[in-house]
Short mmCIF file of C-alpha atoms and ligand atoms in Angstrom, two decimals:
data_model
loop_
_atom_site.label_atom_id
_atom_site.label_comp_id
_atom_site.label_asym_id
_atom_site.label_seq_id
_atom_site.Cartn_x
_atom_site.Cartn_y
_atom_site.Cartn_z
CA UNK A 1 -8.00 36.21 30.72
CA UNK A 2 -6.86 36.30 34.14
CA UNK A 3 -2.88 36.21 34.54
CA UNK A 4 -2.65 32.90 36.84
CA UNK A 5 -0.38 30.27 36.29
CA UNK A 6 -3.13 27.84 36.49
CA UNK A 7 -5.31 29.66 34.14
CA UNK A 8 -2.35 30.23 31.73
CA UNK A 9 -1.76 27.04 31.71
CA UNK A 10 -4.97 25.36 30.81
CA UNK A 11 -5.60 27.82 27.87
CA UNK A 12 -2.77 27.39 26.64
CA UNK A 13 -3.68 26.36 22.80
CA UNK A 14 -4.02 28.56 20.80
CA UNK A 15 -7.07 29.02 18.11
CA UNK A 16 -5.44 28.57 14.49
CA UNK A 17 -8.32 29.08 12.28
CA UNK A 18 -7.74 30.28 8.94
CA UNK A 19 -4.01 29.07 8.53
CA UNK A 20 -3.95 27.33 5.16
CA UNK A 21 -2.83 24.14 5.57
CA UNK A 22 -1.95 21.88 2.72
CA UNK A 23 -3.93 19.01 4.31
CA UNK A 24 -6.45 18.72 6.74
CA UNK A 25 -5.63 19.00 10.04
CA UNK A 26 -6.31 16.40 13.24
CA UNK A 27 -9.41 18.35 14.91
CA UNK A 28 -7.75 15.94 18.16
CA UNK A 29 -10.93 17.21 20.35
CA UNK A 30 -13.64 15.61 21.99
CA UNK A 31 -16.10 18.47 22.07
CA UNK A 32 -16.81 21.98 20.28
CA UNK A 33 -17.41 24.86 22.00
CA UNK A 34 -19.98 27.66 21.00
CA UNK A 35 -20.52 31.16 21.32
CA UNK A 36 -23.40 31.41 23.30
CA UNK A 37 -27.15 29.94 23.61
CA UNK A 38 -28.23 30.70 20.22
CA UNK A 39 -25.09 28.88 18.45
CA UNK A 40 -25.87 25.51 20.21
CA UNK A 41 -29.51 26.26 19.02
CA UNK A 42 -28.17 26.55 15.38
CA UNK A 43 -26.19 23.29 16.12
CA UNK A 44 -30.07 21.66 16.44
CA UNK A 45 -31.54 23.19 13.89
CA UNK A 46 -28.22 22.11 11.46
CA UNK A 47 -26.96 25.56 10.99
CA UNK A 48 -23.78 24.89 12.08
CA UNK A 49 -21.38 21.54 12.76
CA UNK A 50 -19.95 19.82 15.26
CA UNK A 51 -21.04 19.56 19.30
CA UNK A 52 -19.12 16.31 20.57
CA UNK A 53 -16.86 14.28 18.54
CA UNK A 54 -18.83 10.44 19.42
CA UNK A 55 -21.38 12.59 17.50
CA UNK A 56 -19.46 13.80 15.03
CA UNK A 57 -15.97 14.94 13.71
CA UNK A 58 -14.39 16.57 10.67
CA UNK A 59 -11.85 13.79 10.48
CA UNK A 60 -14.16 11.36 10.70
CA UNK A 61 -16.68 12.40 8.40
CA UNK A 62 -14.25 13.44 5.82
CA UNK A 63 -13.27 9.99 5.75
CA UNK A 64 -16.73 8.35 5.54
CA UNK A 65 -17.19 11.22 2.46
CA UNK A 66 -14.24 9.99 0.98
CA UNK A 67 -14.90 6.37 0.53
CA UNK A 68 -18.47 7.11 -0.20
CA UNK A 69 -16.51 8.75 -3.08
CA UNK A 70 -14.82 6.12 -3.84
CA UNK A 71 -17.95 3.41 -3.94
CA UNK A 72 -19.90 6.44 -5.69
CA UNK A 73 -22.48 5.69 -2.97
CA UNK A 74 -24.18 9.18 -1.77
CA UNK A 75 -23.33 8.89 2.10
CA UNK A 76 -20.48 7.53 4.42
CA UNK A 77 -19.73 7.01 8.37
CA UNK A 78 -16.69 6.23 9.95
CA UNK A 79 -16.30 3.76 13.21
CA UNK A 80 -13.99 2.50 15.16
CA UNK A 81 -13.75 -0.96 13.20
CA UNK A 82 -14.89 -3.23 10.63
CA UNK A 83 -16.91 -4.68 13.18
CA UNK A 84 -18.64 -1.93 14.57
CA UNK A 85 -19.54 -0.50 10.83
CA UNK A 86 -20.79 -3.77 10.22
CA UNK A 87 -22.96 -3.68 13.57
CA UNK A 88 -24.17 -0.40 12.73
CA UNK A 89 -24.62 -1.42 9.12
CA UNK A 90 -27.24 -4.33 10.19
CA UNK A 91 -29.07 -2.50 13.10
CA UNK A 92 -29.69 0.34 10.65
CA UNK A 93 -31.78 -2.97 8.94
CA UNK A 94 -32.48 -5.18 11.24
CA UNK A 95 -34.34 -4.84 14.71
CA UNK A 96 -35.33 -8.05 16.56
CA UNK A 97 -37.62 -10.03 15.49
CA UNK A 98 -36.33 -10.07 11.89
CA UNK A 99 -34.45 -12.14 9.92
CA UNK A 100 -31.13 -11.86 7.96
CA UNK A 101 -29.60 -14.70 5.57
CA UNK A 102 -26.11 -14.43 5.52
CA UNK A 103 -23.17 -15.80 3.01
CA UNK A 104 -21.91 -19.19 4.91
CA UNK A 105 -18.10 -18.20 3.92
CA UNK A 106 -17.56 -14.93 6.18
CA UNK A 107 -14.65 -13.37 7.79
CA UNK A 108 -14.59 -14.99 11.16
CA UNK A 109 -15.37 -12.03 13.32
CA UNK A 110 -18.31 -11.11 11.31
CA UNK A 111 -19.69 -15.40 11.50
CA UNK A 112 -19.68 -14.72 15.56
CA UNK A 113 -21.06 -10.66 15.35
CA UNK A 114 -23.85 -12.33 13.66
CA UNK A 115 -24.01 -15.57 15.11
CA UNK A 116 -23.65 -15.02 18.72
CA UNK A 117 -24.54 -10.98 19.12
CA UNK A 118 -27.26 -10.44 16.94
CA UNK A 119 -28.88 -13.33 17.55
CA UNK A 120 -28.84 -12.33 21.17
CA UNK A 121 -30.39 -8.90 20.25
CA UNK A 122 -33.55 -11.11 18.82
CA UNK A 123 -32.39 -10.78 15.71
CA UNK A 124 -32.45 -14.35 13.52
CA UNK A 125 -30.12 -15.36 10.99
CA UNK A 126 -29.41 -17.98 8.78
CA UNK A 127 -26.45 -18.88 7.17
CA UNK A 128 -26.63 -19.86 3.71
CA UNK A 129 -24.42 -21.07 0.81
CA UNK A 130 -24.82 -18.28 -1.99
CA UNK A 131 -23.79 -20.13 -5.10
CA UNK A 132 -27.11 -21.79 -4.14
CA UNK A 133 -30.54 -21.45 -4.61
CA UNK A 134 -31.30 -18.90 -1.69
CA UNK A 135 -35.51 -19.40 -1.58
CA UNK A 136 -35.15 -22.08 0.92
CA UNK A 137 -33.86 -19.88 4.04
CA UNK A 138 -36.91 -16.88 3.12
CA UNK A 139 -39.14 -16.21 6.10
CA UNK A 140 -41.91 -13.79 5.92
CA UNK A 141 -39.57 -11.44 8.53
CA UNK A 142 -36.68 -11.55 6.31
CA UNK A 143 -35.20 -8.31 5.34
CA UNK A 144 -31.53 -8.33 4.48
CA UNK A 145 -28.95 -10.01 2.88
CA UNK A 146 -25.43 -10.01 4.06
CA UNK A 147 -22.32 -11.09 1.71
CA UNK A 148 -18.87 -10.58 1.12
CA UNK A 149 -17.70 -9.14 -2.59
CA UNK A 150 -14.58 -11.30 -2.17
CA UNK A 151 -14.68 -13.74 0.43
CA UNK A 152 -12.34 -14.81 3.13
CA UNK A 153 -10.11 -16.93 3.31
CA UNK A 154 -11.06 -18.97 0.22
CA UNK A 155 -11.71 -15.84 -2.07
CA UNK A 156 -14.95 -17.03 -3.92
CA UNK A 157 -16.23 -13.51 -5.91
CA UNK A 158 -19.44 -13.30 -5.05
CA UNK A 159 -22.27 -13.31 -7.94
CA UNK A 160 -23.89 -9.71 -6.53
CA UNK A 161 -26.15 -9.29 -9.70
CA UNK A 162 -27.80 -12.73 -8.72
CA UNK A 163 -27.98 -11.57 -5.17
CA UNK A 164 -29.10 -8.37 -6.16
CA UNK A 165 -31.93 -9.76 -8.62
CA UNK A 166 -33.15 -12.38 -5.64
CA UNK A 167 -33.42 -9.20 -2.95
CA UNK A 168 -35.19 -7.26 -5.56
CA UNK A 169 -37.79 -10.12 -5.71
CA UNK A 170 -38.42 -10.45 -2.25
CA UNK A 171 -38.17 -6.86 -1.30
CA UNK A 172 -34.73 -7.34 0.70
CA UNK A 173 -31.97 -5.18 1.03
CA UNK A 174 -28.31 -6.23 0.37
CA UNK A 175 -25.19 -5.17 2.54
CA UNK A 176 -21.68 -6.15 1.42
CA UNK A 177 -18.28 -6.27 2.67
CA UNK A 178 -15.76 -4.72 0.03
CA UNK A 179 -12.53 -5.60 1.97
CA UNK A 180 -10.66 -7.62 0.03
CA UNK A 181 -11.69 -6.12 -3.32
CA UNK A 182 -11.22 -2.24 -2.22
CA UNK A 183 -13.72 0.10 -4.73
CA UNK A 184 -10.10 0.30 -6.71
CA UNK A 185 -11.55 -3.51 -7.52
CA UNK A 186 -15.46 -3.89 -6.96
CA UNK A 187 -17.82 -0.81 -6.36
CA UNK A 188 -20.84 -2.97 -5.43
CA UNK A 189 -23.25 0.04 -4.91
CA UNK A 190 -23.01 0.47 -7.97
CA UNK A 191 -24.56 -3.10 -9.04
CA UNK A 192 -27.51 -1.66 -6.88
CA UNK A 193 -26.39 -2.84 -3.27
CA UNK A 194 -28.15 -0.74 -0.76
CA UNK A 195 -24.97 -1.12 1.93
CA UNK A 196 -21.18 -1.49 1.30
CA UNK A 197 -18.72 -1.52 4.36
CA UNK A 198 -14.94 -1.81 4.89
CA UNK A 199 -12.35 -2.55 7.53
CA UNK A 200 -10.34 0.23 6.88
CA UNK A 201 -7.86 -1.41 9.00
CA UNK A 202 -6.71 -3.60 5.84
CA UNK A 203 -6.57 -1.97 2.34
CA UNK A 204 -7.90 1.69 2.72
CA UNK A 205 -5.52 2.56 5.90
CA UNK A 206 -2.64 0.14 3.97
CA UNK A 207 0.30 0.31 6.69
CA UNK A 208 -1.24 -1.60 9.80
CA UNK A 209 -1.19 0.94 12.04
CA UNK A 210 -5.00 1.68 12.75
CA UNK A 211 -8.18 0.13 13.07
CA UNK A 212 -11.21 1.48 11.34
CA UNK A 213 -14.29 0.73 9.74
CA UNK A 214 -16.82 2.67 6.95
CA UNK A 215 -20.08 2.33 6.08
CA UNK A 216 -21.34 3.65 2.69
CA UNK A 217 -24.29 3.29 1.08
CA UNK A 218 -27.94 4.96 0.46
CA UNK A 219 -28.71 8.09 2.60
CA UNK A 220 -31.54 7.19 4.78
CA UNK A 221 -29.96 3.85 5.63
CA UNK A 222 -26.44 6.39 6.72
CA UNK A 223 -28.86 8.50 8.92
CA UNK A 224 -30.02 5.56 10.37
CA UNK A 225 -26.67 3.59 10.86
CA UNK A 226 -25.17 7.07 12.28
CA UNK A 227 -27.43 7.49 15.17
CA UNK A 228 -27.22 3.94 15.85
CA UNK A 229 -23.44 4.86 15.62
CA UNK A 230 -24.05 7.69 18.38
CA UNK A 231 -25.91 5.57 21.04
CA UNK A 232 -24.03 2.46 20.45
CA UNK A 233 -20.44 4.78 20.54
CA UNK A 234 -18.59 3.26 17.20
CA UNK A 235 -17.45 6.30 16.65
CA UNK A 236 -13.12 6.58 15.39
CA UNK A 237 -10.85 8.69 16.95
CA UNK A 238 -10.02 11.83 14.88
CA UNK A 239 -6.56 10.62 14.46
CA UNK A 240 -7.48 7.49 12.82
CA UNK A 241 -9.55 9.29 10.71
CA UNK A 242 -6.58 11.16 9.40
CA UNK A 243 -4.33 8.21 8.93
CA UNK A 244 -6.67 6.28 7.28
CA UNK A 245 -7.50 9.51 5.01
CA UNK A 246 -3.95 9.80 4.65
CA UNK A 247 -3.91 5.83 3.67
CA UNK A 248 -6.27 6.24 0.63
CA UNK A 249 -4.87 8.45 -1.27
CA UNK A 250 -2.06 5.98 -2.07
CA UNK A 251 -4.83 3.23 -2.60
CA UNK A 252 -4.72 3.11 -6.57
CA UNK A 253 -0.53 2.81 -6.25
CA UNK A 254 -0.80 0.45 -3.45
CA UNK A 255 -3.60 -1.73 -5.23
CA UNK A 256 -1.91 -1.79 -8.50
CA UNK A 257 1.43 -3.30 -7.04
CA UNK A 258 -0.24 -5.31 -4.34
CA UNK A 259 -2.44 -6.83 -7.32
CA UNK A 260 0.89 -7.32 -9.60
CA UNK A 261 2.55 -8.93 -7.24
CA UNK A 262 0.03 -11.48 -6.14
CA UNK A 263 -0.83 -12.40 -9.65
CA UNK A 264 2.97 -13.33 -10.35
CA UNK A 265 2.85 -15.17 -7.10
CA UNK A 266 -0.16 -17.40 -7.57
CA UNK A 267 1.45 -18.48 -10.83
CA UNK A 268 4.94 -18.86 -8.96
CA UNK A 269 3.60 -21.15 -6.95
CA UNK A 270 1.06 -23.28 -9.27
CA UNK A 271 3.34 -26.36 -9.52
CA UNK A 272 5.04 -26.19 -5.81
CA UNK A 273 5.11 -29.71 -4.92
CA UNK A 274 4.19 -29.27 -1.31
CA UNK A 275 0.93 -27.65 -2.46
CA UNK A 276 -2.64 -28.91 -3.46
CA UNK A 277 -3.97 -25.89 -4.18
CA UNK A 278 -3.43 -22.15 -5.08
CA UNK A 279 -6.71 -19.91 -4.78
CA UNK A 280 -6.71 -17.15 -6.70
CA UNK A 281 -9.48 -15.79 -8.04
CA UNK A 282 -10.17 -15.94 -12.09
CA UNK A 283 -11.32 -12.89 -12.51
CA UNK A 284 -12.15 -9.72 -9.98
CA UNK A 285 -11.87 -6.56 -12.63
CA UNK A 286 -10.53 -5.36 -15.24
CA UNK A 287 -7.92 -3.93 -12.98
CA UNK A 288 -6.98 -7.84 -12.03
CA UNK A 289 -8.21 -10.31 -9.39
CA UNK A 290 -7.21 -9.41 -6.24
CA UNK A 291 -3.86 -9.08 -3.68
CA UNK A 292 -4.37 -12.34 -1.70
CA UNK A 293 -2.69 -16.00 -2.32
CA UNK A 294 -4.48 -18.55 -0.30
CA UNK A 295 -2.70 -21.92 -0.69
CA UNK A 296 -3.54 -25.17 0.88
CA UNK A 297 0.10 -27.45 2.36
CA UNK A 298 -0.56 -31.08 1.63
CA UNK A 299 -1.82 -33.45 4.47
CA UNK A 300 1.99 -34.58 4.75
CA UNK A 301 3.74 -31.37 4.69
CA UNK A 302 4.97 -29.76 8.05
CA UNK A 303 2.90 -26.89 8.10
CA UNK A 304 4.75 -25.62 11.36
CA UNK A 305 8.36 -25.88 9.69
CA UNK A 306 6.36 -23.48 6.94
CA UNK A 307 5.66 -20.70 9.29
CA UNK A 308 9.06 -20.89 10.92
CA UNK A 309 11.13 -20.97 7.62
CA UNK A 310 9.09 -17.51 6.93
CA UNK A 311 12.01 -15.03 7.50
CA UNK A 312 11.41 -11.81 6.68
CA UNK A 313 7.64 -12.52 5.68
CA UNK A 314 5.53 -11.39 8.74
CA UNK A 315 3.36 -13.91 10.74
CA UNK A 316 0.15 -12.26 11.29
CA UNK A 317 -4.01 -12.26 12.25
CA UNK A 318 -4.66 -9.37 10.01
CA UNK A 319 -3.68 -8.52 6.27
CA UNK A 320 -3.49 -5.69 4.17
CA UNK A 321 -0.28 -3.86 5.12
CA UNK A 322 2.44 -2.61 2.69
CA UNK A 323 4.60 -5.76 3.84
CA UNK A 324 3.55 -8.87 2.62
CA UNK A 325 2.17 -11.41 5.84
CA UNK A 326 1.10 -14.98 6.09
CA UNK A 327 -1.63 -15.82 8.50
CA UNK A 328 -3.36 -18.99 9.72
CA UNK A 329 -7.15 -18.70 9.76
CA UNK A 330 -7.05 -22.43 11.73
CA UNK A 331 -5.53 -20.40 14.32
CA UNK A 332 -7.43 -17.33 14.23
CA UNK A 333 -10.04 -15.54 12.45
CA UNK A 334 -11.97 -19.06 12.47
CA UNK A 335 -10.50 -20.77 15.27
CA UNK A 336 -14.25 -20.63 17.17
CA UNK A 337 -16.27 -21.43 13.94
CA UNK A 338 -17.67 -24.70 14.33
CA UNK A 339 -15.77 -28.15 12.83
CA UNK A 340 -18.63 -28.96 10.55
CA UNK A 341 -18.99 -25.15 9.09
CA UNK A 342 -15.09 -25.23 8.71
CA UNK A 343 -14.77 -28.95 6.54
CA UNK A 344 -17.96 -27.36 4.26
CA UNK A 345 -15.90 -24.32 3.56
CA UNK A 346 -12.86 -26.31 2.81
CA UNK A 347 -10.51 -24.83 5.98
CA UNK A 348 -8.31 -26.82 6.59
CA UNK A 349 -5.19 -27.31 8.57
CA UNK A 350 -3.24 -26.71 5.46
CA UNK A 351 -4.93 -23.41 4.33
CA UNK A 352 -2.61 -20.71 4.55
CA UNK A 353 -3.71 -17.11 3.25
CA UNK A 354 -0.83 -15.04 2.13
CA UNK A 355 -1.33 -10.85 2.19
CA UNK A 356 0.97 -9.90 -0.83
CA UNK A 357 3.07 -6.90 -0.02
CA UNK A 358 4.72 -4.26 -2.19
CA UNK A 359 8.38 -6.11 -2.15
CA UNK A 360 10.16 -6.80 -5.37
CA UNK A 361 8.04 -9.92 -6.42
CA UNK A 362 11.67 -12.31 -7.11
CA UNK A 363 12.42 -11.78 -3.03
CA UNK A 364 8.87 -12.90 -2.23
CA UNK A 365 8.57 -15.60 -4.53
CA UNK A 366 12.30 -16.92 -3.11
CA UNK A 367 10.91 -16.37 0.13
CA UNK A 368 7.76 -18.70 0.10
CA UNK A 369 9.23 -20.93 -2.13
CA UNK A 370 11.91 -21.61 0.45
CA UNK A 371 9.37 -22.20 3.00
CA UNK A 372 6.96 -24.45 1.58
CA UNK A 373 10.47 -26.62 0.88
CA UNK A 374 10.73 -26.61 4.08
CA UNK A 375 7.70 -27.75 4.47
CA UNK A 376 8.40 -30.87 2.80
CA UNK A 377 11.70 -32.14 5.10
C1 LIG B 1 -10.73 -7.59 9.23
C2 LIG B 1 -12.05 -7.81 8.59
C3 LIG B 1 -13.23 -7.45 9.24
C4 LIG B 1 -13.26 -6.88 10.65
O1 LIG B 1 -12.66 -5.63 10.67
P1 LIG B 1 -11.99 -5.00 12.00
O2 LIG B 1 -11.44 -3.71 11.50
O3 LIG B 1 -10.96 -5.96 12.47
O4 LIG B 1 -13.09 -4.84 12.99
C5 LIG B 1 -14.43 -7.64 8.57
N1 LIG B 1 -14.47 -8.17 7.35
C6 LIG B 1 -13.35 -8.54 6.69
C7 LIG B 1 -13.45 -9.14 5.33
C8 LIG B 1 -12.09 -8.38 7.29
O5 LIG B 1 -10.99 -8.76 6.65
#
């Protein structure tokens, strides 16, 4: 190496290969370099890894191998969001001139992906109630069917053996988002559905500091969804990767309290005067139903004087995180979804979903019960 500064300086790191670290390290680079002319040959024919990280990265597909793990499905990719797994989830699917029928009850961001972008690829969908009969919305192109395992923000558990049974008639596959249920809850590939995916930026990250998504589900639809992944550019930064692999392994602790908690809390707040309704579901798993509240504030309450009696509870557009959050789906995740779509789902001004954190369950049950008396001056 010559002895420049320059040249000193811009080698600088140092190779560390074969230190044992305890966990894996952040491989923080965007490209790999090779030996000579016959290594990037063995990169092509797949005798050895790695060539530019949009392509591929070991943080990033140890973390699409771990929740594949985790939803026992055989493959996994990792993207930069929920939204961009979910993109690459469909397109791996769908290609225009076919036709998708989708749950009517879908986390807002998904309702417009669908809605506004794939339809503008040439791809036609339908939304459709699924508690319902779904015969009525099959065309001859249809080929998929997208749902949520636990929807948002009204937290209907979807039926996925009926929807599985109907796709198996018609020759459809089935994708599903596993969000709000986590595989600690709901491993839906296992009730036969061909696509699961995840914002890792909620449960399997856990402490709101990233934003990630993961696809899982049956290999040739993974090879498919990855090099859609590689033209389209979903792909996560390396460090993401790591935090979110660094997320899951407290998942099962994290689940179990977050679940705990929102049980007592549901109950807690059952006979609140200033409420109509508590949703939470009946039953999710054995393992218990689930670590959202949603509540709907009666038409009189002062659903303002709510948020601002909050305190210590965070006002937020996400959910998910160690701390429990309130957040306003009026306001955001469905503030563009049509007025007529919104009154058939039941969103109303008063619905209020409620992320339920890891706190000592008698300081968040003061907490919200001091709001929603607020609520009622
Ligand atoms: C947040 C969320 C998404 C979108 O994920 P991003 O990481 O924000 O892109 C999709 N589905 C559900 C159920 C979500 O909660």
């Amino acid at each position: 190496m010559g002895q420049g500064f320059d040249t000193k300086s811009v080698h600088v790191s140092m190779q560390r290969e074969g230190i044992p670290t305890k966990v894996t390290p952040i491989h923080q680079s965007s490209a790999f370099t090779f030996k000579d002319l016959q290594d990037i040959e063995n990169f092509y024919h797949g005798e050895r890894d790695y060539l530019y990280s949009r392509v591929g990265n070991p943080n990033t597909d140890e973390l699409g191998k771990a929740v594949a793990q985790l939803e026992e499905a055989p493959d996994g990719i990792a993207t930069s969001s929920g939204l961009s797994a979910i993109l690459i989830g469909v397109l791996a699917v769908a290609k225009a001139g076919d036709h998708i029928i989708a749950s009517e009850d879908l986390y807002g961001g998904t309702y417009e992906l669908l809605s506004e972008e794939l339809t503008a690829f040439g791809i036609e969908v339908s939304f459709a109630d699924f508690t319902e009969d779904l015969s009525p919305f099959l065309q001859d192109n249809t080929v998929l069917l997208y749902t949520e395992s636990v929807t948002n923000p009204l937290l209907r558990v979807e039926d996925l053996t009926k929807v599985k049974e109907f796709a198996d008639r018609y020759n459809l596959k089935v994708m599903v988002d596993n969000t709000f249920a986590t595989p600690y809850l709901i491993q839906p590939y296992l009730q036969g559905v061909n696509l699961v995916v995840h914002s890792a930026t909620k449960y399997l990250g856990g402490h709101s500091d990233i934003t990630a998504g993961v696809l899982t589900g049956d290999s040739p639809l993974i090879k498919a969804a990855r090099t859609k992944a590689i033209n389209l550019g979903t792909n996560l930064s390396p460090f993401e990767a790591w935090l979110t692999v660094r997320g899951i392994k407290t998942l099962s602790v994290r689940m179990e309290r977050h679940v705990r908690n929102a049980a007592a809390l549901a109950e807690a707040l059952k006979k609140h005067p200033a409420l109509d309704k508590v949703y939470y579901p009946e039953f999710i798993s054995e393992r218990g139903n689930g670590a959202i509240v949603t509540i709907e504030l009666k038409e009189d309450t002062n659903v303002e004087a709510f948020f601002q009696s909050l305190g210590w509870i965070k006002i937020v557009a996400t959910l998910a995180g160690v701390e429990t959050s309130a957040s306003y789906p009026m306001g955001t995740s469905h503030r563009n979804m049509p007025e007529a779509a919104l009154r058939q789902l039941g969103i109303t001004k008063g619905i209020v979903r409620i992320s339920v954190g890891l706190e000592d369950i008698a300081d968040i049950i003061e907490m919200m019960t001091n709001a929603l008396d607020q609520s009622q001056k």
